[in-house]
PDB file of C-alpha atoms and ligand atoms in Angstrom:
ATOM      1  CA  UNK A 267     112.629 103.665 109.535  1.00  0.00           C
ATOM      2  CA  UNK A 268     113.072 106.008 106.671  1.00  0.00           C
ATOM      3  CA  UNK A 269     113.620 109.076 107.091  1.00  0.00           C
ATOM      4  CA  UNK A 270     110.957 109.557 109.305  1.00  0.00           C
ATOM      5  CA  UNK A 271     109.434 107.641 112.274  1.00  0.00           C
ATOM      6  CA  UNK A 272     110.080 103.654 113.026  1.00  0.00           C
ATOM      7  CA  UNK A 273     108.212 101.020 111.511  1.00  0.00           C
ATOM      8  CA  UNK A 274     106.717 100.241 115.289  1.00  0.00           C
ATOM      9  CA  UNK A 275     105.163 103.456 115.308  1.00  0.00           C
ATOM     10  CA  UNK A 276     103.872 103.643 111.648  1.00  0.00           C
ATOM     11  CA  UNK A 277     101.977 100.164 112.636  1.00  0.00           C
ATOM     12  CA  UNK A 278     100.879 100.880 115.952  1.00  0.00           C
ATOM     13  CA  UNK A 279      98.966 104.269 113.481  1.00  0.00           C
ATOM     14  CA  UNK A 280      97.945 101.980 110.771  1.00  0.00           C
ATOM     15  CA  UNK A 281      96.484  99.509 113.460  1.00  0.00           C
ATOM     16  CA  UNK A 282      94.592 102.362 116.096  1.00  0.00           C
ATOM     17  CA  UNK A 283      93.257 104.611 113.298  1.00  0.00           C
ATOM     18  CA  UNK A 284      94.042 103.089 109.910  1.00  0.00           C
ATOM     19  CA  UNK A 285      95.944 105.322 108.483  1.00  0.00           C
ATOM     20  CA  UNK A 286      99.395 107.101 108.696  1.00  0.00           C
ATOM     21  CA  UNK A 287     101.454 109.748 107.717  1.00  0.00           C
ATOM     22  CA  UNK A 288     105.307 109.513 106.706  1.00  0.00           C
ATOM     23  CA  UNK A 289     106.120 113.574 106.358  1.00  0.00           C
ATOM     24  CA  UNK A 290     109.243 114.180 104.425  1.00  0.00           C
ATOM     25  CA  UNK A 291     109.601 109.963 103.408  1.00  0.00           C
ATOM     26  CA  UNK A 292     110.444 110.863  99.804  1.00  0.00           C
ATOM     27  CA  UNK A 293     113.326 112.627  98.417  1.00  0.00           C
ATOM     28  CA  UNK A 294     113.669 115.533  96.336  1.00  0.00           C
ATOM     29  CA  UNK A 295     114.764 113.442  93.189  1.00  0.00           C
ATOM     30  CA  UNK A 296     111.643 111.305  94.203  1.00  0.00           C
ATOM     31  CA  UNK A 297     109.165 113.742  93.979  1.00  0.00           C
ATOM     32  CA  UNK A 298     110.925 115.076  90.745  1.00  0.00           C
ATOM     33  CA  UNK A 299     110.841 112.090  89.444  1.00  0.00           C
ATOM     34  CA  UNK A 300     106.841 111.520  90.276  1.00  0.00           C
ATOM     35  CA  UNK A 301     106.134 114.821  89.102  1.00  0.00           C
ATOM     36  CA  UNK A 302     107.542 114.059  85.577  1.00  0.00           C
ATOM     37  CA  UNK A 303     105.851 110.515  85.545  1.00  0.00           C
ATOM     38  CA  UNK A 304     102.676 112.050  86.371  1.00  0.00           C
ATOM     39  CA  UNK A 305     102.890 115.198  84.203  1.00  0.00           C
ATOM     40  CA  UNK A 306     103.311 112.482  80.969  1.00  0.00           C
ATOM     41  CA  UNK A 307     100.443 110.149  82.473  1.00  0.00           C
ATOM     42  CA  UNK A 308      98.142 113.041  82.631  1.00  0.00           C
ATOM     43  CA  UNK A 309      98.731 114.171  79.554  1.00  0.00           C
ATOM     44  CA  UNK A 310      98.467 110.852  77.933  1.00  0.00           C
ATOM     45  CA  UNK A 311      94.999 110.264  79.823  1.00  0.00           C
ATOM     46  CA  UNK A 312      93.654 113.766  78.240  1.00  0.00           C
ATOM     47  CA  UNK A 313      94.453 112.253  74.707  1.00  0.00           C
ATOM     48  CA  UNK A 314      92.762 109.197  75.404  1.00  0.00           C
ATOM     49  CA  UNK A 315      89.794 111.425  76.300  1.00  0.00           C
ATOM     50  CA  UNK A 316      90.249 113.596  73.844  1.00  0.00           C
ATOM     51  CA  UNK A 317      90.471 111.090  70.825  1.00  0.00           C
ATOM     52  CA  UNK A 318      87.394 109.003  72.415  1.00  0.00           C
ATOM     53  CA  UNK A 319      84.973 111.882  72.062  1.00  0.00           C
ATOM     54  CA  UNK A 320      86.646 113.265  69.068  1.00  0.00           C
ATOM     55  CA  UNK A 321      85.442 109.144  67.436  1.00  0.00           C
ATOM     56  CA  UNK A 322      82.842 109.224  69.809  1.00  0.00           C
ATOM     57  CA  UNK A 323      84.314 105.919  71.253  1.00  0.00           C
ATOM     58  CA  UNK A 324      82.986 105.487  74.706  1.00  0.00           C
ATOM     59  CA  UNK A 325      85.703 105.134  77.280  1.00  0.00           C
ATOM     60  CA  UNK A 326      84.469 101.785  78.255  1.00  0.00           C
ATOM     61  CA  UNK A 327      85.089  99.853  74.728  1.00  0.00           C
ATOM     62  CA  UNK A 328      88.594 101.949  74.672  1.00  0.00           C
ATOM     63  CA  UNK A 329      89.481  99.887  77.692  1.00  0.00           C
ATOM     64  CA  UNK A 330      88.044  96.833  76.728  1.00  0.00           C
ATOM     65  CA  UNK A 331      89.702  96.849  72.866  1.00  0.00           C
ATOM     66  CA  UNK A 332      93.293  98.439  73.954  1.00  0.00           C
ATOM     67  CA  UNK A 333      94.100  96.599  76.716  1.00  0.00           C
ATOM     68  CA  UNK A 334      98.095  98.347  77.244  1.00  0.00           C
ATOM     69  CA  UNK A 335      97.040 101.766  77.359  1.00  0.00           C
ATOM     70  CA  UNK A 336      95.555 103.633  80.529  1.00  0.00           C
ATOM     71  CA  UNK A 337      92.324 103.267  81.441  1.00  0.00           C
ATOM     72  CA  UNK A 338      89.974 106.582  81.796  1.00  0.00           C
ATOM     73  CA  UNK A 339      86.873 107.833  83.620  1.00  0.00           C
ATOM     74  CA  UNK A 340      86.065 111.104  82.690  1.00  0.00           C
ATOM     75  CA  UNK A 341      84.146 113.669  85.367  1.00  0.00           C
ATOM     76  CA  UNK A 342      80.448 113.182  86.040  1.00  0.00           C
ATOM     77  CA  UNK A 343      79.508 117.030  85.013  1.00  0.00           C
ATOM     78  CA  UNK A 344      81.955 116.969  82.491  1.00  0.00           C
ATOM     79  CA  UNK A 345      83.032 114.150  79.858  1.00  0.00           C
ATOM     80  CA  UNK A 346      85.499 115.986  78.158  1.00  0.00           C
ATOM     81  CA  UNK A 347      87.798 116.355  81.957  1.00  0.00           C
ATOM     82  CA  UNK A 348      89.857 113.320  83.269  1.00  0.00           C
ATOM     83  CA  UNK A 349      88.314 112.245  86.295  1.00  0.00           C
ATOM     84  CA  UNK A 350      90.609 109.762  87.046  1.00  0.00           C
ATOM     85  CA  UNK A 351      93.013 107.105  84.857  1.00  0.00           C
ATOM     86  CA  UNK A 352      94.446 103.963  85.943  1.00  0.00           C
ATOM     87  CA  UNK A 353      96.873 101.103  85.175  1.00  0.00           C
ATOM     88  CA  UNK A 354      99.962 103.375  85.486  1.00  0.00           C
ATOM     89  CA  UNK A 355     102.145 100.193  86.667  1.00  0.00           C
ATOM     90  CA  UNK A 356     100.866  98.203  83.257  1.00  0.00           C
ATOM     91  CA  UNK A 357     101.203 101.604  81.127  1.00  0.00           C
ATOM     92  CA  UNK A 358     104.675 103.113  82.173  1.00  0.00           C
ATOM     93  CA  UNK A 359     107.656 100.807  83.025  1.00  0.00           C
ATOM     94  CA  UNK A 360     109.175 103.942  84.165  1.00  0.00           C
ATOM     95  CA  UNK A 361     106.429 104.361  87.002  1.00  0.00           C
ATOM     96  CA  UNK A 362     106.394 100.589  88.123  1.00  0.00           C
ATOM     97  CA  UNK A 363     110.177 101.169  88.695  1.00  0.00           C
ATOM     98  CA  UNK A 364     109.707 104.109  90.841  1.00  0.00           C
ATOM     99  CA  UNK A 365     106.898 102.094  92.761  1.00  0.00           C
ATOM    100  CA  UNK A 366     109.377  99.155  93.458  1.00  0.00           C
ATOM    101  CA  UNK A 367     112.366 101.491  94.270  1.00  0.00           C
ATOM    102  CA  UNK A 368     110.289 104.188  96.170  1.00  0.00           C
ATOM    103  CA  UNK A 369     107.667 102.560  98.568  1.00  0.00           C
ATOM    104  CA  UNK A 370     107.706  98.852  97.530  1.00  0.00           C
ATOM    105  CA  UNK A 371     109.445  97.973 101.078  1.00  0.00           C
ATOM    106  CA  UNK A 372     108.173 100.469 103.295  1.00  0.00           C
ATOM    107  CA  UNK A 373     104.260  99.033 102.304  1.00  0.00           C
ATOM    108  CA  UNK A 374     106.261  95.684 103.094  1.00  0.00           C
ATOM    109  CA  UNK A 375     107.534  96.190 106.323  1.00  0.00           C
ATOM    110  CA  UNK A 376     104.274  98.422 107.778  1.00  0.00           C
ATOM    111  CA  UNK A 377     102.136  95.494 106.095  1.00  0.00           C
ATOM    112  CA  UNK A 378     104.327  93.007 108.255  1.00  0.00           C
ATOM    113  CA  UNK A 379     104.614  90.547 104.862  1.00  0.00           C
ATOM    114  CA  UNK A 380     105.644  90.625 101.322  1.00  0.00           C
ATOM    115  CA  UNK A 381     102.933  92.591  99.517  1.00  0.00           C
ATOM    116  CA  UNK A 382     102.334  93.372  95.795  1.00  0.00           C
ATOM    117  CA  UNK A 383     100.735  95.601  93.775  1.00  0.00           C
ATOM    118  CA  UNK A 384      96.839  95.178  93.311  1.00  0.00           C
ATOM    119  CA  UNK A 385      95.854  98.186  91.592  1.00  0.00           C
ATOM    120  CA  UNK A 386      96.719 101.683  91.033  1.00  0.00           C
ATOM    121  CA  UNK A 387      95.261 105.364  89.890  1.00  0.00           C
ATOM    122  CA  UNK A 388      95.657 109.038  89.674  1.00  0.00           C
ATOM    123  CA  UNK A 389      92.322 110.977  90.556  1.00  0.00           C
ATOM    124  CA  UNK A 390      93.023 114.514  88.864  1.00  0.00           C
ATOM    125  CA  UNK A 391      90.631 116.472  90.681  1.00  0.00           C
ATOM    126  CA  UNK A 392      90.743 119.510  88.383  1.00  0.00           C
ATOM    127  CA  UNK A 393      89.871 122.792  89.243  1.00  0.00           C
ATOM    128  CA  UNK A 394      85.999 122.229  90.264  1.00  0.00           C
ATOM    129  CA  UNK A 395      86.599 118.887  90.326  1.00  0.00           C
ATOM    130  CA  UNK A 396      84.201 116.150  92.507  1.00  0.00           C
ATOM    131  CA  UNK A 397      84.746 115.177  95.894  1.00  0.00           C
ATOM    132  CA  UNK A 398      84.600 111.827  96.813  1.00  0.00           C
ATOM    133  CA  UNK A 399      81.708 110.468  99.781  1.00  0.00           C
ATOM    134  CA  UNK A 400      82.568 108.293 102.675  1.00  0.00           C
ATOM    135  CA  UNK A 401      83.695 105.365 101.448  1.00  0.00           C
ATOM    136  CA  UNK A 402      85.678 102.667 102.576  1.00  0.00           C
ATOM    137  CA  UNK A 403      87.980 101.071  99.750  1.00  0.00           C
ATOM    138  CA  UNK A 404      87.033  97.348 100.838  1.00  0.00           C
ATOM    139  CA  UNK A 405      83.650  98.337  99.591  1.00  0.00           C
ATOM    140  CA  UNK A 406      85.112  98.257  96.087  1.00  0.00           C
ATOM    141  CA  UNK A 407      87.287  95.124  96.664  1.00  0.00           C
ATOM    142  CA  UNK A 408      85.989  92.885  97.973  1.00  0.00           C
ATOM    143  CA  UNK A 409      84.424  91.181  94.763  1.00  0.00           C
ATOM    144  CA  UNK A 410      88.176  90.232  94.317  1.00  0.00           C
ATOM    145  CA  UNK A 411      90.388  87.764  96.589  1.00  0.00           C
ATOM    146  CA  UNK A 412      92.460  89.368  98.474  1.00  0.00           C
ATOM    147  CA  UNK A 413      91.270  90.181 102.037  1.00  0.00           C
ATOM    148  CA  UNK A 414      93.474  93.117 103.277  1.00  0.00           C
ATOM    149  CA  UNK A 415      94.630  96.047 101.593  1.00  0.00           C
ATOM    150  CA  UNK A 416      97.279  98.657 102.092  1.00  0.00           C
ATOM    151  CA  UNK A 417      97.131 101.939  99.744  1.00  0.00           C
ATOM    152  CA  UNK A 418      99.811 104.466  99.575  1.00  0.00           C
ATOM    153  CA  UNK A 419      98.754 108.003  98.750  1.00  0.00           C
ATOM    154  CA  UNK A 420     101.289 109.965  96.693  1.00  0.00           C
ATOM    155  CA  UNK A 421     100.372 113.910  97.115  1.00  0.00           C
ATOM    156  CA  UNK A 422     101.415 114.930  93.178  1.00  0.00           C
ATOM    157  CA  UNK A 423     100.293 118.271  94.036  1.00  0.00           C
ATOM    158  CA  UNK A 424     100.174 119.656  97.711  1.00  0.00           C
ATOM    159  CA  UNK A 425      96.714 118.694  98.763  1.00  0.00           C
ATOM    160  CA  UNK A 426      95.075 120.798 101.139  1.00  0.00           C
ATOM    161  CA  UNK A 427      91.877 121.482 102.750  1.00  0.00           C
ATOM    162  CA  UNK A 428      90.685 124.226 100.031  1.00  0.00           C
ATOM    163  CA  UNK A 429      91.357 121.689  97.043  1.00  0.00           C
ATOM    164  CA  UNK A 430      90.514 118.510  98.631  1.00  0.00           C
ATOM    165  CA  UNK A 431      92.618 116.371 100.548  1.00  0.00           C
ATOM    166  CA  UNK A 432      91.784 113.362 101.892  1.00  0.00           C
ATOM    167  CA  UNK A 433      89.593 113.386 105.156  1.00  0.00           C
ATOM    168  CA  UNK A 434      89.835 110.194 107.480  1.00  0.00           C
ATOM    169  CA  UNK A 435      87.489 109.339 110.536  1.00  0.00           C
ATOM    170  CA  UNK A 436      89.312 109.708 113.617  1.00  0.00           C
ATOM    171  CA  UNK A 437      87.119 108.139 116.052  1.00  0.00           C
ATOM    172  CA  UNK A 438      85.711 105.245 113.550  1.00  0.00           C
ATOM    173  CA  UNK A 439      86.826 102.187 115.984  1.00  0.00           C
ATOM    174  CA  UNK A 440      84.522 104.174 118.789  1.00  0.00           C
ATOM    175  CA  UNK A 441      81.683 104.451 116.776  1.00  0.00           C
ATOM    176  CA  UNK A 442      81.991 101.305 115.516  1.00  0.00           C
ATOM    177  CA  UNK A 443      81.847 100.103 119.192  1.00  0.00           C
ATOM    178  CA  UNK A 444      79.247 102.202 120.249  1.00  0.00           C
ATOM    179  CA  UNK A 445      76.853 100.988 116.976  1.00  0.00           C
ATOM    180  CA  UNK A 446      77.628  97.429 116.154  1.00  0.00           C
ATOM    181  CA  UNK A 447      74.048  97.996 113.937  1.00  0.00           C
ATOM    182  CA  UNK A 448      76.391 100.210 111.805  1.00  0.00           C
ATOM    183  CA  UNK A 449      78.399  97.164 110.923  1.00  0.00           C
ATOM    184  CA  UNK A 450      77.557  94.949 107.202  1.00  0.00           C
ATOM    185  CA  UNK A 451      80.133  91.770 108.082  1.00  0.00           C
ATOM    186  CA  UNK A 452      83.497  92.215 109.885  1.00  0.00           C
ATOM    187  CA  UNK A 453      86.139  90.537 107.763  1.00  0.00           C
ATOM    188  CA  UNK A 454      88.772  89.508 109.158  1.00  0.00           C
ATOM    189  CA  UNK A 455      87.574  91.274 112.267  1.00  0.00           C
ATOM    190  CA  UNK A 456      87.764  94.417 110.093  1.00  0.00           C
ATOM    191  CA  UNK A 457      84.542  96.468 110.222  1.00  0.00           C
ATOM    192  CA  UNK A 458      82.663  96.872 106.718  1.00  0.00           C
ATOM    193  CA  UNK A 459      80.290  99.153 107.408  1.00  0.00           C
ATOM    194  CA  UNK A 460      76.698  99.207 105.963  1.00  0.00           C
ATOM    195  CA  UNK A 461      77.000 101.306 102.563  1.00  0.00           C
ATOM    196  CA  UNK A 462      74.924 102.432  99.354  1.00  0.00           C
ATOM    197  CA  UNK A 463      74.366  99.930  97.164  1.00  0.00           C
ATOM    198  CA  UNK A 464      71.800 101.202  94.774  1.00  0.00           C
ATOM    199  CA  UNK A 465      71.653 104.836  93.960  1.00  0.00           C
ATOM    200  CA  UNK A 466      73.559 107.609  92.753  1.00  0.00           C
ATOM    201  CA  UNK A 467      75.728 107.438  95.735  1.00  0.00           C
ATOM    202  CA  UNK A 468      77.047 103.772  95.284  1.00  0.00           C
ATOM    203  CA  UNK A 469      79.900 103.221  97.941  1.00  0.00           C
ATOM    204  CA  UNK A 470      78.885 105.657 100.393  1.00  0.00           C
ATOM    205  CA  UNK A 471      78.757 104.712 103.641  1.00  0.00           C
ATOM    206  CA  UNK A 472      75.038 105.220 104.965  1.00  0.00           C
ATOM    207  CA  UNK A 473      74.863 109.168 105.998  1.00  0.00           C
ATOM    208  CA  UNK A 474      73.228 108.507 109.807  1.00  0.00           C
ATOM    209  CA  UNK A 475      76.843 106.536 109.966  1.00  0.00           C
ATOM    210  CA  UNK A 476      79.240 108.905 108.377  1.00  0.00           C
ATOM    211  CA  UNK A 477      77.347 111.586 110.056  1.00  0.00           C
ATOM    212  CA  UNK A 478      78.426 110.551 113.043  1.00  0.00           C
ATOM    213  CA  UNK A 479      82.755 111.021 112.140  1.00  0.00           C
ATOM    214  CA  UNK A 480      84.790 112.991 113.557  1.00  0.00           C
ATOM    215  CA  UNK A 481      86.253 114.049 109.833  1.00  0.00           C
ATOM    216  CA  UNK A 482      90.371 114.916 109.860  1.00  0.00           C
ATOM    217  CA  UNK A 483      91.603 116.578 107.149  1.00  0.00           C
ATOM    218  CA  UNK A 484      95.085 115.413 106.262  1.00  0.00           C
ATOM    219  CA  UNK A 485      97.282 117.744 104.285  1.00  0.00           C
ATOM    220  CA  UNK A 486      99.895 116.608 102.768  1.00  0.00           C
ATOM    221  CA  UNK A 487     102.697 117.318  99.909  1.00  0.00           C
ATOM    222  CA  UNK A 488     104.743 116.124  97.974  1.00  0.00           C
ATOM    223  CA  UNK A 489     107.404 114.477 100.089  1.00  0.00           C
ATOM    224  CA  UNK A 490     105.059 112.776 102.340  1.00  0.00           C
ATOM    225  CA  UNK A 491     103.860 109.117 102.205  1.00  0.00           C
ATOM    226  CA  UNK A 492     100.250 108.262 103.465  1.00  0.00           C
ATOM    227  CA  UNK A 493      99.187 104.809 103.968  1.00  0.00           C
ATOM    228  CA  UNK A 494      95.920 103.478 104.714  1.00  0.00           C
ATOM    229  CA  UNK A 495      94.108 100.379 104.923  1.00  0.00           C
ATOM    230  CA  UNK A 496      91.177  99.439 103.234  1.00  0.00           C
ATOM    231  CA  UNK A 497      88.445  99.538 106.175  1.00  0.00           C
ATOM    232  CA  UNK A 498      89.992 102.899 106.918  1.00  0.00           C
ATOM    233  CA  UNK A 499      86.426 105.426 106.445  1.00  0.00           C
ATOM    234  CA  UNK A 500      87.852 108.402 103.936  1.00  0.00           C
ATOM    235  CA  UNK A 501      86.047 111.031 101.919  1.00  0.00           C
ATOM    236  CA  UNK A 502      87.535 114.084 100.237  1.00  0.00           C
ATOM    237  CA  UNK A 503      85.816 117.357  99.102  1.00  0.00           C
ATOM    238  CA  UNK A 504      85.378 119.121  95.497  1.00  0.00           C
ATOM    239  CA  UNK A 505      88.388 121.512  94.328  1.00  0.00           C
ATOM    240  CA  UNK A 506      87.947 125.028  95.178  1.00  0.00           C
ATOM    241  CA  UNK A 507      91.049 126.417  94.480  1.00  0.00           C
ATOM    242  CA  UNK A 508      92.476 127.253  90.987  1.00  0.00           C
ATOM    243  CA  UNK A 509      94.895 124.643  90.051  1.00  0.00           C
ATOM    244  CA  UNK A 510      94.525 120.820  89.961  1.00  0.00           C
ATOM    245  CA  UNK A 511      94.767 118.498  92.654  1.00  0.00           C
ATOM    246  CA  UNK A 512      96.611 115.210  91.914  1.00  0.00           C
ATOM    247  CA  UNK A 513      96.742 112.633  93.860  1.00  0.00           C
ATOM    248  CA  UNK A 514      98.118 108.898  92.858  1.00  0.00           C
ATOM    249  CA  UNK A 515      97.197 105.828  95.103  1.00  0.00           C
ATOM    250  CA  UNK A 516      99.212 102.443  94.498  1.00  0.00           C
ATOM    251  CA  UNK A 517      97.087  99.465  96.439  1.00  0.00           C
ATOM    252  CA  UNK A 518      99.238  96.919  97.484  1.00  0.00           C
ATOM    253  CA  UNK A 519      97.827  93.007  99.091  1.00  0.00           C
ATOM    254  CA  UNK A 520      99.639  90.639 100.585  1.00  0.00           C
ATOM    255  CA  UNK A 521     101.651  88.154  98.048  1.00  0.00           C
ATOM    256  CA  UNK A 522     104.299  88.886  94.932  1.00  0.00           C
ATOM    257  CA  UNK A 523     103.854  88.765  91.543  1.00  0.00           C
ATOM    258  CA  UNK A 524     101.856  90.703  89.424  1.00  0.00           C
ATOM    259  CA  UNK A 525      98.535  88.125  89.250  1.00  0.00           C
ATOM    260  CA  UNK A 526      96.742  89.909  91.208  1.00  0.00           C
ATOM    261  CA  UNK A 527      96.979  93.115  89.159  1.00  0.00           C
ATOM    262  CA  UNK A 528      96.344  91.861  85.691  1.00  0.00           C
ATOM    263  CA  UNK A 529      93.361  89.834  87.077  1.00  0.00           C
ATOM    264  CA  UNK A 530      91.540  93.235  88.740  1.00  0.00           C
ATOM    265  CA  UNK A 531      92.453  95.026  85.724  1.00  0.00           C
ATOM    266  CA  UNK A 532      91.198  91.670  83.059  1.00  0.00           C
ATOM    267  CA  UNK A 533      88.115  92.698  85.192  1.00  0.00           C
ATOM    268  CA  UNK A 534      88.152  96.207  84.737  1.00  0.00           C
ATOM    269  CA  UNK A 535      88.775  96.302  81.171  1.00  0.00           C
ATOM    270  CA  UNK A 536      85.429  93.467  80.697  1.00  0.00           C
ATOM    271  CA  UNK A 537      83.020  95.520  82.744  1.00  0.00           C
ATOM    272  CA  UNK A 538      84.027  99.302  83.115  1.00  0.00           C
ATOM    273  CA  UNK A 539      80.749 100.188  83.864  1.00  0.00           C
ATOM    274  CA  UNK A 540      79.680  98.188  86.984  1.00  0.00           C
ATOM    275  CA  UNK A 541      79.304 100.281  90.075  1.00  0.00           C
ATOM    276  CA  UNK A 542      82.019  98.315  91.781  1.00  0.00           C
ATOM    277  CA  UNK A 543      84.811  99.967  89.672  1.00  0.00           C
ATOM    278  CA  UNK A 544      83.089 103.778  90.509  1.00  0.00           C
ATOM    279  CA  UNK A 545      82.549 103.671  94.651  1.00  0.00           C
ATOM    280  CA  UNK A 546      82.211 106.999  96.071  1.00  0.00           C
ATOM    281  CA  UNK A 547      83.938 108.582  92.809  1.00  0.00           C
ATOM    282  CA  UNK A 548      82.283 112.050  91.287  1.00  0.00           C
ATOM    283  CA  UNK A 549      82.056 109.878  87.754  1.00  0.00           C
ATOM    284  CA  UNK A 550      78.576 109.307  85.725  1.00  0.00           C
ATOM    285  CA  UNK A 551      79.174 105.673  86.293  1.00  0.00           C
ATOM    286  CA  UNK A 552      77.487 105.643  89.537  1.00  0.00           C
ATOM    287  CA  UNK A 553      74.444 103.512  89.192  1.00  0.00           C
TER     288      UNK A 553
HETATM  289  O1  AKG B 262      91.305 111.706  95.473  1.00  0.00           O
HETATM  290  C1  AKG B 262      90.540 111.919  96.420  1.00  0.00           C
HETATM  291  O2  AKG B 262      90.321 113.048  96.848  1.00  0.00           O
HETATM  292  C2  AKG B 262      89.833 110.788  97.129  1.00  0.00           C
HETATM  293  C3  AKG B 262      90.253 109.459  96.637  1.00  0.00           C
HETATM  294  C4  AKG B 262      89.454 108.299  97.103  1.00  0.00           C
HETATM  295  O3  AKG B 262      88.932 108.279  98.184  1.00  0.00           O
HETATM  296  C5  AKG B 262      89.328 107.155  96.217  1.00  0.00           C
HETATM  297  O4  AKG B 262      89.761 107.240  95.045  1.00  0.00           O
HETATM  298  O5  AKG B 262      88.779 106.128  96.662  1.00  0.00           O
END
């Protein structure tokens, strides 16, 4: 498969631990490409930001009352920094043609079925930025329909340990084994494990759980492609170095079409602040 390593392989990952790495899966006039799509999104999402506090608009009747335009969470300690912005694919033609030509098959063909675009966003992670707690994404889906989920993580920036790359739980199906206490409801014999539903931590899997992960940091840059599923435990921690940190995740589900992505984001736009739409993320919407 592409570039890289065969589709057999990139399963066999996806199924043992969850997640999987494609190093060197995207071209040079791919990641050019990304780089300029991103650089315009970002700046786009800071004058969204910047015009909502300016009117003192809060970001949550912006998305409800312009319903075309990206949708943006400022940072917890500070409302005037993009946390994170989403609905790229609805936003940027441009973008959603990249997706389709650039990873639309290869989610596809490691997914084993047709799958189509559920939701997407771009987590900034400035300088200083949050981290993110244990977390896994089912936790925030699975108010919606779909049942399985496969993400792919596009490294904007090189992300590495010191600015906060993502960290997955290598030895989650052991501990899972070894505690079936730890375990909410298996769907789809896929573990959900028990996670905070009330507090300023909403999302997080329960610490004497996550505690117990063997945490991998997985580096990554530009060129490389990491999928992951949705029951796949993840965290990621603040930005220490000097210079932002993007990262852009496109969740794909099993199906075509685009229903499923202007229903999650109908959603979005009607109820910005419910904790479901904030899981694990370093934004004051946390309960
Ligand atoms: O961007 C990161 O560092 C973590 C992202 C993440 O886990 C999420 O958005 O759910």
């Amino acid at each position: 498969m592409h570039r890289v390593q065969s589709i057999e392989e990139a399963r066999t990952q996806l199924s043992v631990k969850g997640f999987v790495v494609l190093r060197g899966f995207f071209s040079a006039s791919e990641t050019r490409a990304l780089r300029e799509l991103s650089d315009e999104m970002s700046s786009e999402a800071q004058c969204i930001l910047r015009s909502s506090c300016g009117a003192g608009t809060p970001l949550s009747e912006r998305a409800r009352t312009n319903k075309t335009e990206l949708i943006v969470v400022a940072e917890r300690h500070d409302p005037e920094r993009v946390c994170r912005y989403e609905y790229m694919l609805g936003w940027c033609s441009t973008f959603k043609s990249w997706v389709q030509a650039s990873i639309s098959e290869v989610v596809s063909e490691a997914a084993g079925c047709d799958m189509t675009v559920f939701k997407d966003k771009t987590n900034e992670k400035s300088p200083g930025g949050g981290g993110f707690g244990p977390h896994q994404d089912f936790a925030a889906y699975m108010h919606f329909q779909p049942r399985s989920h496969l993400t792919a993580m596009l490294s904007v920036d090189s992300a590495t340990r010191e600015n906060g790359c993502l960290e997955f739980a290598a030895n989650f199906n052991r501990v899972v084994s070894e505690d079936p206490l730890a375990v909410l409801e298996y769907v789809q014999s896929q573990p959900l494990l028990k996670f905070k539903a009330d507090d300023a931590c909403h999302g997080d899997i329960l610490d004497e759980i996550s505690q117990s992960f063997a945490w991998t940091p997985v580096e990554s840059k530009a060129a490389d492609l990491v999928l992951f599923d949705s029951f796949a435990p993840h965290r990621s921690a603040c930005n220490r170095s000097r210079y932002p940190r993007r990262a852009s995740f496109v969740t794909f589900v099993p199906g075509i079409g685009d229903e499923e992505y202007e229903r999650y984001y109908a959603e979005k736009r009607a109820n910005y602040d419910d904790p479901k739409f904030h899981v694990s993320t370093p934004t004051s919407y946390r309960s």
